[in-house]
XYZ file of C-alpha atoms in Angstrom:
327
model
C -0.111 0.110 0.027
C 3.001 2.107 -0.172
C 2.920 5.354 -2.572
C 6.242 5.797 -4.189
C 7.998 9.198 -2.577
C 11.290 10.808 -3.291
C 12.317 13.822 -1.098
C 11.867 15.971 -3.784
C 8.328 14.747 -3.471
C 7.708 15.937 0.574
C 5.498 18.252 0.986
C 6.347 21.962 0.296
C 6.189 24.740 2.642
C 2.525 25.746 0.860
C 1.277 22.387 1.846
C 2.497 22.569 5.140
C 0.788 25.664 5.994
C -2.205 24.319 4.557
C -2.118 21.398 6.082
C -1.693 23.379 9.579
C -5.380 24.991 9.064
C -6.847 21.656 9.224
C -4.677 20.222 12.073
C -5.825 23.866 13.700
C -9.601 23.216 13.470
C -9.444 20.400 15.669
C -6.160 21.428 17.947
C -3.877 24.150 18.651
C 0.078 23.956 18.014
C 1.743 21.812 20.657
C 4.073 23.636 23.023
C 8.116 22.982 23.195
C 10.120 23.630 26.484
C 13.273 24.408 27.345
C 13.336 22.316 30.513
C 16.147 23.202 33.233
C 16.673 20.128 34.598
C 16.494 18.202 30.926
C 19.252 20.632 29.603
C 21.215 19.998 32.717
C 21.056 16.247 32.238
C 22.274 16.720 28.728
C 24.834 19.137 29.307
C 23.295 21.731 26.745
C 20.580 23.615 25.737
C 17.602 21.529 24.800
C 13.953 21.765 23.665
C 11.209 19.176 23.996
C 8.592 19.092 21.838
C 5.198 18.308 23.447
C 3.317 15.526 20.831
C 1.985 14.003 23.844
C -0.418 17.078 24.367
C -2.473 16.437 21.569
C -6.190 15.292 22.058
C -4.837 11.583 21.425
C -1.883 12.089 23.271
C 0.452 11.684 20.396
C 1.567 12.992 17.052
C 0.078 10.625 14.713
C -3.167 12.239 15.000
C -2.268 15.315 12.561
C -1.582 12.906 9.716
C -4.889 11.485 10.080
C -6.877 14.942 10.027
C -5.399 15.452 6.655
C -5.133 12.237 5.022
C -9.039 12.719 5.694
C -8.958 15.803 4.488
C -7.485 15.352 1.265
C -9.725 12.235 0.728
C -12.715 14.618 1.072
C -11.173 17.235 -1.112
C -10.709 14.460 -3.924
C -14.540 13.281 -3.318
C -13.074 9.901 -2.324
C -14.668 9.352 1.107
C -14.775 5.626 1.387
C -17.583 3.526 2.679
C -15.126 1.892 5.320
C -11.996 2.417 5.914
C -9.484 -0.135 7.967
C -5.987 -0.238 8.838
C -3.513 -1.671 11.092
C -1.711 0.006 14.475
C 0.022 -0.597 17.583
C -1.903 2.328 18.879
C -1.458 5.867 17.483
C -1.968 5.580 14.105
C -5.320 3.627 14.868
C -6.121 6.434 17.315
C -5.454 9.172 14.715
C -7.386 7.278 12.124
C -10.514 6.523 14.145
C -10.293 10.279 15.030
C -10.485 11.786 11.600
C -13.017 8.578 10.446
C -15.535 9.896 13.235
C -14.986 13.100 12.149
C -15.922 12.478 8.623
C -18.877 9.928 9.386
C -16.282 7.106 8.222
C -16.823 3.915 9.858
C -13.573 2.590 11.019
C -11.896 -0.798 11.379
C -8.171 -1.332 13.329
C -6.237 -4.192 13.744
C -3.813 -4.839 16.316
C -1.615 -7.208 17.218
C -2.346 -9.885 20.018
C -0.905 -8.152 23.384
C -1.728 -4.647 22.422
C -1.543 -2.074 24.894
C -4.951 -2.296 26.575
C -4.950 1.576 27.511
C -4.398 2.250 23.844
C -7.286 -0.099 22.637
C -9.767 0.921 25.067
C -8.757 4.700 23.531
C -9.283 3.567 20.049
C -12.842 1.687 20.823
C -14.304 4.735 23.004
C -13.233 6.590 19.337
C -15.897 4.416 17.999
C -13.165 2.097 16.376
C -14.275 -1.654 15.615
C -11.077 -3.544 16.814
C -9.945 -6.295 15.572
C -6.949 -8.760 17.142
C -4.964 -10.857 14.713
C -1.114 -12.104 14.566
C 2.005 -11.440 17.121
C 3.168 -8.537 15.498
C 2.594 -5.281 13.462
C 2.976 -6.459 10.150
C 0.939 -9.712 10.941
C -1.952 -7.446 11.780
C -0.845 -5.022 9.051
C -1.415 -8.105 6.164
C -4.467 -8.930 7.819
C -5.780 -5.350 7.552
C -4.809 -5.256 3.926
C -6.552 -8.712 2.809
C -9.539 -7.817 5.056
C -10.122 -4.413 3.105
C -9.411 -6.453 -0.093
C -12.594 -8.987 1.334
C -14.593 -5.991 2.199
C -13.937 -3.371 -0.553
C -12.750 -0.953 2.199
C -10.028 1.703 1.988
C -6.695 0.333 3.446
C -4.965 3.743 5.359
C -1.161 2.902 4.995
C 1.083 3.608 7.660
C 3.288 6.040 5.362
C 1.667 7.931 2.621
C 1.908 12.032 1.388
C -1.218 12.916 2.745
C -0.323 11.630 6.291
C 3.481 13.368 5.815
C 1.402 16.688 5.266
C -0.207 16.759 8.494
C 2.749 15.291 10.580
C 5.048 17.754 8.807
C 3.184 20.455 10.967
C 4.596 19.755 13.968
C 8.707 20.309 12.942
C 7.033 23.058 11.339
C 6.277 24.415 14.331
C 9.017 23.315 16.313
C 11.760 24.770 13.527
C 9.971 28.047 13.505
C 9.642 28.229 17.251
C 13.458 27.612 17.668
C 14.978 28.918 14.841
C 18.412 28.161 16.599
C 18.208 24.189 16.888
C 21.408 22.238 15.729
C 20.232 18.803 15.944
C 17.040 17.001 16.266
C 16.460 13.650 17.328
C 13.065 11.959 16.042
C 11.956 8.277 16.610
C 11.286 6.031 13.794
C 8.386 3.743 13.743
C 7.103 3.280 9.893
C 8.908 6.279 9.312
C 6.427 9.508 9.140
C 7.899 11.445 11.963
C 11.240 11.473 10.463
C 10.083 12.219 7.214
C 8.701 14.957 8.204
C 11.110 16.688 10.111
C 13.143 16.374 6.523
C 10.372 17.538 5.119
C 9.814 20.750 7.558
C 13.632 21.363 7.342
C 13.593 21.556 3.174
C 10.840 23.611 3.495
C 11.885 26.251 5.575
C 15.809 25.622 4.438
C 16.494 25.230 7.763
C 20.195 23.563 8.603
C 19.077 21.432 11.559
C 20.699 18.262 11.406
C 17.910 15.028 11.698
C 19.024 12.100 13.872
C 16.847 8.680 13.272
C 16.378 6.513 16.366
C 15.118 3.135 16.258
C 14.971 0.185 18.561
C 18.063 -1.848 18.944
C 15.487 -4.399 19.108
C 13.702 -3.649 15.928
C 16.456 -3.047 13.270
C 14.744 -2.904 9.730
C 15.226 0.442 8.909
C 18.988 0.718 10.357
C 19.334 -2.701 8.112
C 17.522 -1.274 5.393
C 19.326 1.807 5.308
C 22.761 0.217 5.923
C 22.081 -2.339 2.365
C 20.160 0.436 0.224
C 17.165 -2.002 0.400
C 14.303 -3.524 2.647
C 15.535 -5.409 5.450
C 13.514 -7.341 7.248
C 14.268 -8.007 10.963
C 12.787 -9.698 14.005
C 11.228 -7.465 16.866
C 11.630 -8.337 20.280
C 11.324 -4.592 22.097
C 9.004 -4.887 25.175
C 9.040 -1.080 25.740
C 9.273 0.650 21.862
C 5.906 -0.536 20.619
C 5.596 2.430 18.686
C 8.822 1.502 16.858
C 8.409 -2.245 16.593
C 8.334 -2.364 13.341
C 9.556 -5.892 11.228
C 9.568 -4.815 7.823
C 10.764 -0.932 7.082
C 9.129 1.057 4.402
C 10.606 1.709 0.935
C 9.075 4.894 -0.028
C 9.898 5.985 3.545
C 13.783 4.534 3.009
C 14.156 6.871 -0.284
C 13.647 9.859 2.079
C 15.179 9.071 5.058
C 18.734 7.876 3.316
C 19.697 11.511 1.845
C 18.161 13.486 4.430
C 19.142 11.805 7.701
C 22.335 12.784 9.574
C 22.883 9.622 10.875
C 21.126 6.898 12.845
C 21.202 5.641 16.633
C 19.872 2.523 18.172
C 18.549 2.416 21.514
C 17.852 -0.227 24.089
C 15.032 -1.191 26.131
C 16.823 -0.377 29.246
C 18.182 3.005 27.547
C 14.329 3.825 27.051
C 12.949 2.694 30.305
C 15.729 4.847 31.656
C 14.897 8.270 29.282
C 11.077 7.560 30.520
C 12.139 7.646 34.164
C 14.461 10.502 33.254
C 11.314 12.437 31.540
C 9.171 12.022 34.372
C 11.584 13.187 37.098
C 12.750 16.583 35.134
C 9.533 17.352 33.246
C 6.695 15.455 35.356
C 5.407 14.432 31.603
C 4.595 10.501 31.051
C 6.165 9.386 27.670
C 5.595 6.046 25.905
C 8.224 4.055 24.976
C 8.880 5.385 21.698
C 8.155 8.715 22.888
C 11.229 8.857 24.973
C 13.610 7.403 22.320
C 14.615 10.381 21.428
C 15.859 11.451 24.774
C 17.347 8.078 25.390
C 19.652 8.804 21.852
C 20.548 11.918 22.839
C 21.674 10.789 26.468
C 23.919 8.369 23.999
C 25.539 11.095 22.281
C 25.815 13.696 24.962
C 29.402 14.328 25.282
C 29.060 15.423 21.320
C 26.132 17.828 22.036
C 28.150 20.150 24.074
C 27.800 23.883 23.418
C 24.678 22.882 20.536
C 21.489 23.437 20.970
C 19.265 19.939 20.753
C 15.678 19.321 19.853
C 13.676 16.236 21.340
C 10.500 14.734 20.336
C 8.287 13.673 22.829
C 6.295 11.853 20.034
C 3.585 10.267 22.536
C 2.843 9.436 26.251
C 0.332 6.801 25.444
C 2.308 4.152 28.059
C -0.109 1.608 29.948
C -0.479 2.528 33.621
C 1.406 -0.921 34.676
C 4.014 -0.282 32.472
C 4.758 2.810 33.773
C 4.561 1.825 36.848
C 7.066 -0.758 36.429
C 9.031 1.721 34.611
C 9.471 4.476 37.570
C 9.597 1.361 40.061
C 12.892 -0.379 38.480
C 14.897 3.068 38.628
């Protein structure tokens, strides 16, 4: 279901500004703060972009809003949409589908976050559990869409990037002095959107991609120059628990990223605790991955202004309690 995409086909500044108008009908720009304790921990000026402050607690809602807006503008709203998720993409699609009056079915793997599942059901989503990981859920969703004649919403698509790019556009405009930003990679929309905003604004910021050391398809694929499937064993970073990279995302990431950092679940847990201690914000595993990567590279950041994406805060209470209790 991927749409071929090349860096020159990323959303333009005009596209992003138009997307912001769509996004802001649902919620205002999210804040970014220079938390003193976080800067002290990193040993340099550090800004944190709070995408955990959207109505679904994660950045993904921006893409869902613009994806459905584009369908509506083309007169192509379907009778039903189907997608697959570990949670935040599903909430995004559920939210936007409800706003447009379109029935929505979301497939999640068995053992998915109970609280993300509950949040999706609350949005009117018909939730189906299938398979042991995201890729299995995705393949089942594609088959269901074909059988039912429904519209399959992919995890990576130009119309999703239009919306997601707005958060990086906000961040780079609000803090134009940023030297380097860290962004987690799940299926790639967040990192590709950072590249889009950088290009649209002509900003010199360096973009560092962050992947789980226990889900390395993007690291392996970028190293090989082609899609390389990799096993997934992360327990904490479900938002980065992808087994198969998206080829279209790779085409953007390869020339657009400064470099990649791999973070372990232990490092992610440490970063979740640090974010709670330093900012009293709750971060899910993927939401803390940017800080985990920056802490790895702390010695190289002195004198630079660093930006981190707290991309989501949707972590189950029991998981967060376990992370805090393991300090």
